[in-house]
């Protein structure tokens, strides 16, 4: 059987994303098959499209790292063991293949929708919640009462990090590139927002923390930011680098690392093994899903785009969705829709 999928036809501008046809994927042992209702769009998809984020071995070359929809295939016994059956709706973190009508996913990386969420909202969760949990709470060891600085507070990652960290009892400072974005972050619960285009975040952090500095920094910029981050970390502070949008090279005062006993770490989720992601899935289910269900944390959907759109020259709204993400005009998540409920 043949399904529709949004393919990267060559590396380049958003228009290289085109609606095409692919054979239906077949779930392997330990996987299930999802009829995709909605596919979350993430910045790593943009990097993949431009040829800057290679597909991990064994993963689909179709972009898309998160989906939500109906379980339509998989071994009945394996599904039952996970408390699932055909017809259930799940959201899943996948290593690729999300921009398609059908997508396979490791069962251990699938979670039920938090009660009350739509397909679009559910599709917006896995990539940012798994990434934030793994990096802010596991690697960064953010504790109740500590202060977190989030670089890029209005990003998909940022809006999740703000809400999760606040719900866990941390003080949150964010940076963003406009006053409107700063206002949106404050509305989501951030305690302070710094417009990094008009203010120096290092000076502002020092002012806001009475010179003490922050305990954890979630950094998606890298480059020259690291030097200033080392300066505005508190004693025993941790920097967790999840992207290097500002470049890979940094020159910083190593003396501060030892004097303040700092940790500089980082990670990338996509190539990690299923067992690692399964553990994060369970942590999200236990700690984050109840917060979504009781309304403490809300998905922030900026816009949705039709995966199949005959009015578009590419046959899909995906190109416009990527162009929007690259324009940095969005606040929160951008989602591609198939047949949603
Ligand atoms: N390591 C991992 O496992 C992992 C997983 C998922 C995502 N990521 C990374 O996390 C980042 C966010 O992903 P996303 O999907 O949420 O993307 P997104 O919504 O497109 O966000 C990108 C953000 O980067 C911010 N930014 C760019 N330059 C900045 C600077 N100099 N200072 C502060 N902020 C800056 C932008 O903020 P302004 O518009 O305000 O400038 C924008 O909000 C991406 O870089 C992505 O590659 C890493």
mmCIF file of C-alpha atoms and ligand atoms in Angstrom:
data_model
loop_
_atom_site.group_PDB
_atom_site.id
_atom_site.type_symbol
_atom_site.label_atom_id
_atom_site.label_comp_id
_atom_site.label_asym_id
_atom_site.label_seq_id
_atom_site.Cartn_x
_atom_site.Cartn_y
_atom_site.Cartn_z
ATOM 1 C CA UNK A 1 0.000 0.000 0.000
ATOM 2 C CA UNK A 2 1.055 3.573 -0.655
ATOM 3 C CA UNK A 3 0.802 6.522 1.732
ATOM 4 C CA UNK A 4 1.297 10.262 1.380
ATOM 5 C CA UNK A 5 4.388 11.799 2.970
ATOM 6 C CA UNK A 6 6.192 15.141 2.932
ATOM 7 C CA UNK A 7 9.655 14.456 1.545
ATOM 8 C CA UNK A 8 12.923 16.408 1.472
ATOM 9 C CA UNK A 9 13.522 16.238 -2.282
ATOM 10 C CA UNK A 10 16.992 17.848 -1.988
ATOM 11 C CA UNK A 11 18.719 19.966 0.675
ATOM 12 C CA UNK A 12 17.707 23.614 0.501
ATOM 13 C CA UNK A 13 14.960 26.213 0.935
ATOM 14 C CA UNK A 14 11.531 25.313 2.397
ATOM 15 C CA UNK A 15 10.164 24.547 -1.111
ATOM 16 C CA UNK A 16 12.264 21.365 -1.274
ATOM 17 C CA UNK A 17 9.594 19.920 1.038
ATOM 18 C CA UNK A 18 7.081 18.289 -1.312
ATOM 19 C CA UNK A 19 4.121 15.992 -0.929
ATOM 20 C CA UNK A 20 5.055 12.581 -2.310
ATOM 21 C CA UNK A 21 4.154 8.934 -2.019
ATOM 22 C CA UNK A 22 5.954 6.212 -0.090
ATOM 23 C CA UNK A 23 5.246 2.569 0.702
ATOM 24 C CA UNK A 24 3.350 2.164 3.978
ATOM 25 C CA UNK A 25 5.845 1.630 6.820
ATOM 26 C CA UNK A 26 5.701 -1.740 8.580
ATOM 27 C CA UNK A 27 6.147 -1.884 12.354
ATOM 28 C CA UNK A 28 9.110 -3.991 13.518
ATOM 29 C CA UNK A 29 9.112 -5.970 16.764
ATOM 30 C CA UNK A 30 8.462 -3.604 19.647
ATOM 31 C CA UNK A 31 6.883 -0.987 17.377
ATOM 32 C CA UNK A 32 3.347 0.059 16.530
ATOM 33 C CA UNK A 33 1.831 1.825 13.534
ATOM 34 C CA UNK A 34 0.095 5.194 13.887
ATOM 35 C CA UNK A 35 -2.372 6.753 11.417
ATOM 36 C CA UNK A 36 -1.009 10.251 11.904
ATOM 37 C CA UNK A 37 -3.515 13.001 12.658
ATOM 38 C CA UNK A 38 -0.942 15.688 13.403
ATOM 39 C CA UNK A 39 2.848 16.023 13.172
ATOM 40 C CA UNK A 40 4.780 18.478 15.321
ATOM 41 C CA UNK A 41 7.366 20.636 13.541
ATOM 42 C CA UNK A 42 10.670 21.233 15.311
ATOM 43 C CA UNK A 43 13.782 23.256 14.499
ATOM 44 C CA UNK A 44 15.843 20.088 14.000
ATOM 45 C CA UNK A 45 13.544 19.342 10.994
ATOM 46 C CA UNK A 46 14.708 22.639 9.475
ATOM 47 C CA UNK A 47 18.344 21.670 10.079
ATOM 48 C CA UNK A 48 17.667 18.274 8.451
ATOM 49 C CA UNK A 49 16.060 19.971 5.435
ATOM 50 C CA UNK A 50 19.081 22.205 4.938
ATOM 51 C CA UNK A 51 21.488 19.272 5.169
ATOM 52 C CA UNK A 52 22.808 20.172 8.622
ATOM 53 C CA UNK A 53 21.332 17.346 10.680
ATOM 54 C CA UNK A 54 22.052 13.875 9.346
ATOM 55 C CA UNK A 55 19.420 11.160 9.794
ATOM 56 C CA UNK A 56 20.596 8.617 12.410
ATOM 57 C CA UNK A 57 21.324 5.136 11.004
ATOM 58 C CA UNK A 58 18.143 3.102 10.589
ATOM 59 C CA UNK A 59 15.771 6.098 10.881
ATOM 60 C CA UNK A 60 13.377 7.212 8.118
ATOM 61 C CA UNK A 61 14.641 10.007 5.844
ATOM 62 C CA UNK A 62 11.144 11.520 5.978
ATOM 63 C CA UNK A 63 11.356 14.458 8.425
ATOM 64 C CA UNK A 64 9.306 14.677 11.610
ATOM 65 C CA UNK A 65 10.215 13.755 15.189
ATOM 66 C CA UNK A 66 6.782 13.649 16.838
ATOM 67 C CA UNK A 67 3.277 12.563 15.883
ATOM 68 C CA UNK A 68 -0.162 11.971 17.338
ATOM 69 C CA UNK A 69 -2.937 9.785 16.018
ATOM 70 C CA UNK A 70 -4.647 6.404 16.066
ATOM 71 C CA UNK A 71 -2.925 3.063 16.674
ATOM 72 C CA UNK A 72 -3.690 1.023 13.525
ATOM 73 C CA UNK A 73 -1.053 -1.720 13.680
ATOM 74 C CA UNK A 74 1.330 -3.668 15.850
ATOM 75 C CA UNK A 75 1.523 -7.024 17.551
ATOM 76 C CA UNK A 76 -1.606 -7.432 19.693
ATOM 77 C CA UNK A 77 0.325 -9.052 22.572
ATOM 78 C CA UNK A 78 2.992 -6.333 22.621
ATOM 79 C CA UNK A 79 0.288 -3.666 22.488
ATOM 80 C CA UNK A 80 -1.621 -5.311 25.345
ATOM 81 C CA UNK A 81 1.552 -5.493 27.431
ATOM 82 C CA UNK A 82 1.802 -1.701 27.111
ATOM 83 C CA UNK A 83 -1.893 -1.288 27.948
ATOM 84 C CA UNK A 84 -2.724 -0.385 24.340
ATOM 85 C CA UNK A 85 -5.037 -1.703 21.621
ATOM 86 C CA UNK A 86 -5.903 -0.863 18.036
ATOM 87 C CA UNK A 87 -7.996 2.314 17.909
ATOM 88 C CA UNK A 88 -6.306 4.009 20.898
ATOM 89 C CA UNK A 89 -4.881 7.464 20.352
ATOM 90 C CA UNK A 90 -1.243 8.031 21.255
ATOM 91 C CA UNK A 91 1.448 10.634 20.796
ATOM 92 C CA UNK A 92 4.958 9.439 20.069
ATOM 93 C CA UNK A 93 8.551 10.557 19.877
ATOM 94 C CA UNK A 94 10.089 9.136 16.685
ATOM 95 C CA UNK A 95 13.584 9.305 15.189
ATOM 96 C CA UNK A 96 12.125 10.401 11.815
ATOM 97 C CA UNK A 97 9.165 9.710 9.531
ATOM 98 C CA UNK A 98 6.680 11.985 11.312
ATOM 99 C CA UNK A 99 5.577 14.045 8.270
ATOM 100 C CA UNK A 100 3.555 11.151 6.855
ATOM 101 C CA UNK A 101 0.066 9.651 6.911
ATOM 102 C CA UNK A 102 1.439 6.558 8.639
ATOM 103 C CA UNK A 103 4.381 6.353 11.015
ATOM 104 C CA UNK A 104 5.933 3.546 13.031
ATOM 105 C CA UNK A 105 7.071 4.220 16.584
ATOM 106 C CA UNK A 106 8.698 2.193 19.352
ATOM 107 C CA UNK A 107 5.831 1.290 21.704
ATOM 108 C CA UNK A 108 7.956 2.465 24.645
ATOM 109 C CA UNK A 109 8.116 5.966 23.115
ATOM 110 C CA UNK A 110 4.316 6.258 22.831
ATOM 111 C CA UNK A 111 2.188 7.918 25.482
ATOM 112 C CA UNK A 112 -1.577 8.347 25.807
ATOM 113 C CA UNK A 113 -2.892 11.851 25.140
ATOM 114 C CA UNK A 114 -3.177 13.812 28.381
ATOM 115 C CA UNK A 115 -6.949 13.857 29.033
ATOM 116 C CA UNK A 116 -8.785 16.576 27.135
ATOM 117 C CA UNK A 117 -6.112 17.311 24.537
ATOM 118 C CA UNK A 118 -6.770 17.472 20.775
ATOM 119 C CA UNK A 119 -4.651 15.700 18.140
ATOM 120 C CA UNK A 120 -2.809 18.946 17.412
ATOM 121 C CA UNK A 121 -2.058 19.597 21.071
ATOM 122 C CA UNK A 122 -0.933 16.006 21.650
ATOM 123 C CA UNK A 123 1.377 16.124 18.616
ATOM 124 C CA UNK A 124 3.035 19.234 20.029
ATOM 125 C CA UNK A 125 4.223 17.489 23.204
ATOM 126 C CA UNK A 126 6.771 14.670 22.796
ATOM 127 C CA UNK A 127 9.844 16.402 21.348
ATOM 128 C CA UNK A 128 9.853 19.369 23.710
ATOM 129 C CA UNK A 129 8.731 17.524 26.854
ATOM 130 C CA UNK A 130 11.225 14.687 26.378
ATOM 131 C CA UNK A 131 14.036 17.145 25.574
ATOM 132 C CA UNK A 132 13.282 19.480 28.464
ATOM 133 C CA UNK A 133 12.849 16.666 30.966
ATOM 134 C CA UNK A 134 16.058 14.990 29.922
ATOM 135 C CA UNK A 135 18.163 18.158 29.814
ATOM 136 C CA UNK A 136 16.760 20.455 32.495
ATOM 137 C CA UNK A 137 15.794 17.936 35.159
ATOM 138 C CA UNK A 138 18.053 14.920 34.481
ATOM 139 C CA UNK A 139 21.293 16.437 33.138
ATOM 140 C CA UNK A 140 20.780 19.921 34.619
ATOM 141 C CA UNK A 141 19.417 18.561 37.945
ATOM 142 C CA UNK A 142 17.200 21.647 38.394
ATOM 143 C CA UNK A 143 15.791 21.647 41.932
ATOM 144 C CA UNK A 144 12.816 23.359 43.537
ATOM 145 C CA UNK A 145 13.878 26.826 44.690
ATOM 146 C CA UNK A 146 16.675 27.127 42.113
ATOM 147 C CA UNK A 147 16.792 29.591 39.224
ATOM 148 C CA UNK A 148 16.765 28.545 35.563
ATOM 149 C CA UNK A 149 17.818 30.757 32.635
ATOM 150 C CA UNK A 150 16.249 29.671 29.334
ATOM 151 C CA UNK A 151 17.871 31.052 26.193
ATOM 152 C CA UNK A 152 15.077 31.326 23.587
ATOM 153 C CA UNK A 153 12.095 31.340 25.963
ATOM 154 C CA UNK A 154 9.474 31.659 23.215
ATOM 155 C CA UNK A 155 10.710 28.642 21.218
ATOM 156 C CA UNK A 156 8.802 25.360 21.237
ATOM 157 C CA UNK A 157 11.382 24.096 23.713
ATOM 158 C CA UNK A 158 11.256 27.338 25.697
ATOM 159 C CA UNK A 159 7.499 27.462 26.275
ATOM 160 C CA UNK A 160 7.627 23.901 27.640
ATOM 161 C CA UNK A 161 10.700 24.630 29.787
ATOM 162 C CA UNK A 162 9.118 27.757 31.296
ATOM 163 C CA UNK A 163 5.951 25.940 32.308
ATOM 164 C CA UNK A 164 7.614 22.748 33.571
ATOM 165 C CA UNK A 165 10.243 24.599 35.591
ATOM 166 C CA UNK A 166 7.650 26.899 37.155
ATOM 167 C CA UNK A 167 5.415 23.941 38.005
ATOM 168 C CA UNK A 168 8.402 22.265 39.682
ATOM 169 C CA UNK A 169 8.990 25.313 41.888
ATOM 170 C CA UNK A 170 11.915 27.019 40.137
ATOM 171 C CA UNK A 171 12.383 30.718 39.382
ATOM 172 C CA UNK A 172 12.572 31.246 35.612
ATOM 173 C CA UNK A 173 14.426 33.898 33.631
ATOM 174 C CA UNK A 174 14.203 33.823 29.828
ATOM 175 C CA UNK A 175 15.804 35.565 26.905
ATOM 176 C CA UNK A 176 13.874 36.348 23.709
ATOM 177 C CA UNK A 177 14.430 38.476 20.633
ATOM 178 C CA UNK A 178 11.543 40.948 20.923
ATOM 179 C CA UNK A 179 9.424 42.698 23.531
ATOM 180 C CA UNK A 180 6.344 40.810 22.296
ATOM 181 C CA UNK A 181 8.102 37.492 22.827
ATOM 182 C CA UNK A 182 9.250 38.603 26.266
ATOM 183 C CA UNK A 183 5.647 39.512 27.140
ATOM 184 C CA UNK A 184 4.442 36.095 25.952
ATOM 185 C CA UNK A 185 7.024 34.338 28.146
ATOM 186 C CA UNK A 186 5.964 36.368 31.187
ATOM 187 C CA UNK A 187 2.343 35.432 30.478
ATOM 188 C CA UNK A 188 3.347 31.767 30.470
ATOM 189 C CA UNK A 189 4.773 32.170 33.963
ATOM 190 C CA UNK A 190 8.386 33.266 33.494
ATOM 191 C CA UNK A 191 9.473 35.514 36.380
ATOM 192 C CA UNK A 192 11.723 37.740 34.236
ATOM 193 C CA UNK A 193 12.244 38.155 30.492
ATOM 194 C CA UNK A 194 15.280 39.740 28.870
ATOM 195 C CA UNK A 195 15.145 41.089 25.315
ATOM 196 C CA UNK A 196 18.599 39.908 24.273
ATOM 197 C CA UNK A 197 18.646 42.298 21.325
ATOM 198 C CA UNK A 198 18.446 45.378 23.557
ATOM 199 C CA UNK A 199 19.934 44.140 26.853
ATOM 200 C CA UNK A 200 23.011 42.107 27.830
ATOM 201 C CA UNK A 201 21.649 38.915 29.400
ATOM 202 C CA UNK A 202 24.721 38.489 31.621
ATOM 203 C CA UNK A 203 24.314 41.936 33.214
ATOM 204 C CA UNK A 204 20.551 41.486 33.555
ATOM 205 C CA UNK A 205 20.904 38.051 35.165
ATOM 206 C CA UNK A 206 23.382 39.431 37.666
ATOM 207 C CA UNK A 207 21.045 42.338 38.442
ATOM 208 C CA UNK A 208 17.981 40.114 38.778
ATOM 209 C CA UNK A 209 19.767 37.636 41.076
ATOM 210 C CA UNK A 210 21.535 40.274 43.223
ATOM 211 C CA UNK A 211 24.880 39.148 41.823
ATOM 212 C CA UNK A 212 24.384 35.478 42.778
ATOM 213 C CA UNK A 213 23.742 34.167 39.245
ATOM 214 C CA UNK A 214 21.490 31.355 38.041
ATOM 215 C CA UNK A 215 21.757 27.667 38.931
ATOM 216 C CA UNK A 216 20.975 26.142 35.532
ATOM 217 C CA UNK A 217 21.069 27.503 31.963
ATOM 218 C CA UNK A 218 19.255 25.776 29.101
ATOM 219 C CA UNK A 219 21.300 26.958 26.121
ATOM 220 C CA UNK A 220 20.229 26.568 22.488
ATOM 221 C CA UNK A 221 22.718 29.160 21.204
ATOM 222 C CA UNK A 222 26.247 28.084 22.220
ATOM 223 C CA UNK A 223 29.005 30.057 20.465
ATOM 224 C CA UNK A 224 29.885 33.334 22.153
ATOM 225 C CA UNK A 225 27.031 32.887 24.659
ATOM 226 C CA UNK A 226 28.993 30.305 26.661
ATOM 227 C CA UNK A 227 31.536 32.898 27.906
ATOM 228 C CA UNK A 228 28.776 35.119 29.287
ATOM 229 C CA UNK A 229 26.907 32.097 30.677
ATOM 230 C CA UNK A 230 29.958 30.981 32.628
ATOM 231 C CA UNK A 231 30.052 34.487 34.122
ATOM 232 C CA UNK A 232 26.403 34.590 35.167
ATOM 233 C CA UNK A 233 26.179 31.093 36.673
ATOM 234 C CA UNK A 234 25.962 30.724 40.447
ATOM 235 C CA UNK A 235 28.366 28.478 42.364
ATOM 236 C CA UNK A 236 27.851 24.817 41.386
ATOM 237 C CA UNK A 237 25.880 26.059 38.345
ATOM 238 C CA UNK A 238 25.166 23.925 35.292
ATOM 239 C CA UNK A 239 24.971 24.851 31.585
ATOM 240 C CA UNK A 240 23.125 22.369 29.380
ATOM 241 C CA UNK A 241 23.752 22.983 25.678
ATOM 242 C CA UNK A 242 21.051 21.552 23.387
ATOM 243 C CA UNK A 243 21.905 23.440 20.175
ATOM 244 C CA UNK A 244 24.622 25.646 18.702
ATOM 245 C CA UNK A 245 22.598 28.142 16.651
ATOM 246 C CA UNK A 246 25.249 30.762 17.470
ATOM 247 C CA UNK A 247 28.191 28.583 16.417
ATOM 248 C CA UNK A 248 30.298 25.770 17.835
ATOM 249 C CA UNK A 249 33.356 27.740 18.960
ATOM 250 C CA UNK A 250 33.532 29.380 22.378
ATOM 251 C CA UNK A 251 36.305 31.065 24.310
ATOM 252 C CA UNK A 252 35.553 31.380 28.014
ATOM 253 C CA UNK A 253 37.220 31.923 31.370
ATOM 254 C CA UNK A 254 38.109 28.391 32.476
ATOM 255 C CA UNK A 255 39.196 29.797 35.827
ATOM 256 C CA UNK A 256 35.552 30.486 36.636
ATOM 257 C CA UNK A 257 34.681 26.841 35.971
ATOM 258 C CA UNK A 258 36.932 25.659 38.753
ATOM 259 C CA UNK A 259 36.410 28.599 41.102
ATOM 260 C CA UNK A 260 32.604 28.216 40.942
ATOM 261 C CA UNK A 261 32.668 24.391 40.438
ATOM 262 C CA UNK A 262 30.619 24.680 37.219
ATOM 263 C CA UNK A 263 29.355 21.898 34.965
ATOM 264 C CA UNK A 264 29.127 22.396 31.194
ATOM 265 C CA UNK A 265 27.194 19.582 29.575
ATOM 266 C CA UNK A 266 24.746 18.946 26.754
ATOM 267 C CA UNK A 267 22.991 16.277 24.755
ATOM 268 C CA UNK A 268 21.026 15.508 21.645
ATOM 269 C CA UNK A 269 17.993 13.293 21.980
ATOM 270 C CA UNK A 270 17.446 11.893 18.506
ATOM 271 C CA UNK A 271 20.253 9.306 18.304
ATOM 272 C CA UNK A 272 19.762 7.981 21.849
ATOM 273 C CA UNK A 273 18.563 4.365 22.179
ATOM 274 C CA UNK A 274 14.923 3.394 22.683
ATOM 275 C CA UNK A 275 15.549 2.302 26.300
ATOM 276 C CA UNK A 276 16.847 5.801 27.151
ATOM 277 C CA UNK A 277 13.829 7.480 25.538
ATOM 278 C CA UNK A 278 11.480 4.958 27.187
ATOM 279 C CA UNK A 279 12.732 6.034 30.624
ATOM 280 C CA UNK A 280 12.116 9.686 29.752
ATOM 281 C CA UNK A 281 8.641 8.777 28.462
ATOM 282 C CA UNK A 282 7.792 7.244 31.830
ATOM 283 C CA UNK A 283 9.159 10.291 33.684
ATOM 284 C CA UNK A 284 7.036 12.605 31.502
ATOM 285 C CA UNK A 285 3.959 10.427 32.041
ATOM 286 C CA UNK A 286 4.494 10.490 35.799
ATOM 287 C CA UNK A 287 5.556 14.105 36.330
ATOM 288 C CA UNK A 288 4.380 16.203 33.361
ATOM 289 C CA UNK A 289 1.162 14.607 32.076
ATOM 290 C CA UNK A 290 -0.750 15.230 35.377
ATOM 291 C CA UNK A 291 0.288 18.896 35.199
ATOM 292 C CA UNK A 292 -1.126 19.123 31.677
ATOM 293 C CA UNK A 293 -4.309 17.342 32.744
ATOM 294 C CA UNK A 294 -4.892 19.684 35.697
ATOM 295 C CA UNK A 295 -4.304 22.739 33.488
ATOM 296 C CA UNK A 296 -1.062 23.902 35.157
ATOM 297 C CA UNK A 297 0.737 23.438 31.828
ATOM 298 C CA UNK A 298 -0.876 24.264 28.501
ATOM 299 C CA UNK A 299 0.353 23.386 25.013
ATOM 300 C CA UNK A 300 1.200 26.604 23.154
ATOM 301 C CA UNK A 301 0.187 26.201 19.511
ATOM 302 C CA UNK A 302 1.256 29.060 17.263
ATOM 303 C CA UNK A 303 -0.304 27.751 14.043
ATOM 304 C CA UNK A 304 -1.319 24.658 12.093
ATOM 305 C CA UNK A 305 -0.651 23.895 8.436
ATOM 306 C CA UNK A 306 -2.283 21.298 6.193
ATOM 307 C CA UNK A 307 0.058 18.458 5.303
ATOM 308 C CA UNK A 308 -1.950 17.899 2.118
ATOM 309 C CA UNK A 309 -2.813 21.206 0.474
ATOM 310 C CA UNK A 310 -3.504 21.145 -3.275
ATOM 311 C CA UNK A 311 -3.492 24.969 -3.359
ATOM 312 C CA UNK A 312 0.249 24.933 -2.566
ATOM 313 C CA UNK A 313 2.739 24.445 -5.454
ATOM 314 C CA UNK A 314 4.518 21.820 -3.320
ATOM 315 C CA UNK A 315 1.223 20.032 -2.554
ATOM 316 C CA UNK A 316 1.718 20.671 1.183
ATOM 317 C CA UNK A 317 1.637 23.453 3.755
ATOM 318 C CA UNK A 318 4.935 22.141 5.157
ATOM 319 C CA UNK A 319 7.067 24.578 3.123
ATOM 320 C CA UNK A 320 5.200 27.597 4.513
ATOM 321 C CA UNK A 321 5.377 26.138 8.018
ATOM 322 C CA UNK A 322 9.159 25.800 7.741
ATOM 323 C CA UNK A 323 9.489 29.319 6.283
ATOM 324 C CA UNK A 324 7.533 30.610 9.273
ATOM 325 C CA UNK A 325 9.817 28.781 11.704
ATOM 326 C CA UNK A 326 12.886 30.209 9.979
ATOM 327 C CA UNK A 327 11.423 33.721 10.146
ATOM 328 C CA UNK A 328 11.405 33.331 13.969
ATOM 329 C CA UNK A 329 7.996 35.041 14.105
ATOM 330 C CA UNK A 330 6.358 32.195 16.006
ATOM 331 C CA UNK A 331 5.799 31.744 19.720
ATOM 332 C CA UNK A 332 5.436 28.091 20.719
ATOM 333 C CA UNK A 333 4.711 25.187 18.405
ATOM 334 C CA UNK A 334 3.922 24.875 14.689
ATOM 335 C CA UNK A 335 1.986 21.736 13.728
ATOM 336 C CA UNK A 336 1.211 19.947 10.456
ATOM 337 C CA UNK A 337 -2.274 18.410 10.249
ATOM 338 C CA UNK A 338 -3.584 15.346 8.404
ATOM 339 C CA UNK A 339 -7.089 14.186 9.446
ATOM 340 C CA UNK A 340 -7.520 15.574 12.952
ATOM 341 C CA UNK A 341 -10.109 15.194 15.708
HETATM 342 N N1 LIG B 1 19.520 18.599 21.782
HETATM 343 C C1 LIG B 1 18.308 18.158 21.608
HETATM 344 O O1 LIG B 1 18.002 17.005 21.922
HETATM 345 C C2 LIG B 1 17.277 19.058 20.990
HETATM 346 C C3 LIG B 1 15.951 18.593 20.803
HETATM 347 C C4 LIG B 1 15.021 19.495 20.259
HETATM 348 C C5 LIG B 1 15.407 20.774 19.914
HETATM 349 N N2 LIG B 1 16.691 21.154 20.080
HETATM 350 C C6 LIG B 1 17.124 22.521 19.720
HETATM 351 O O2 LIG B 1 16.434 23.435 20.543
HETATM 352 C C7 LIG B 1 16.243 24.652 19.819
HETATM 353 C C8 LIG B 1 14.783 25.032 19.873
HETATM 354 O O3 LIG B 1 14.049 24.123 19.098
HETATM 355 P P1 LIG B 1 12.543 24.443 18.721
HETATM 356 O O4 LIG B 1 12.042 23.330 17.912
HETATM 357 O O5 LIG B 1 11.837 24.856 19.946
HETATM 358 O O6 LIG B 1 12.790 25.687 17.741
HETATM 359 P P2 LIG B 1 12.150 27.124 17.560
HETATM 360 O O7 LIG B 1 10.792 27.192 18.145
HETATM 361 O O8 LIG B 1 12.316 27.475 16.138
HETATM 362 O O9 LIG B 1 13.115 28.041 18.427
HETATM 363 C C9 LIG B 1 14.361 28.526 18.062
HETATM 364 C C10 LIG B 1 14.625 29.640 19.052
HETATM 365 O O10 LIG B 1 16.000 30.002 19.089
HETATM 366 C C11 LIG B 1 16.022 31.305 19.596
HETATM 367 N N3 LIG B 1 17.288 31.982 19.389
HETATM 368 C C12 LIG B 1 18.013 32.041 18.244
HETATM 369 N N4 LIG B 1 19.126 32.787 18.449
HETATM 370 C C13 LIG B 1 19.077 33.208 19.748
HETATM 371 C C14 LIG B 1 19.921 34.006 20.563
HETATM 372 N N5 LIG B 1 21.059 34.537 20.068
HETATM 373 N N6 LIG B 1 19.574 34.209 21.863
HETATM 374 C C15 LIG B 1 18.453 33.672 22.374
HETATM 375 N N7 LIG B 1 17.605 32.908 21.633
HETATM 376 C C16 LIG B 1 17.911 32.678 20.346
HETATM 377 C C17 LIG B 1 14.900 31.991 18.849
HETATM 378 O O11 LIG B 1 14.471 33.060 19.624
HETATM 379 P P3 LIG B 1 14.237 34.554 19.036
HETATM 380 O O12 LIG B 1 13.353 34.428 17.853
HETATM 381 O O13 LIG B 1 13.631 35.237 20.174
HETATM 382 O O14 LIG B 1 15.582 35.034 18.633
HETATM 383 C C18 LIG B 1 13.828 30.894 18.795
HETATM 384 O O15 LIG B 1 12.889 31.050 19.826
HETATM 385 C C19 LIG B 1 16.728 24.414 18.394
HETATM 386 O O16 LIG B 1 17.999 24.987 18.258
HETATM 387 C C20 LIG B 1 16.780 22.898 18.293
HETATM 388 O O17 LIG B 1 17.758 22.450 17.393
HETATM 389 C C21 LIG B 1 17.630 20.344 20.607
#
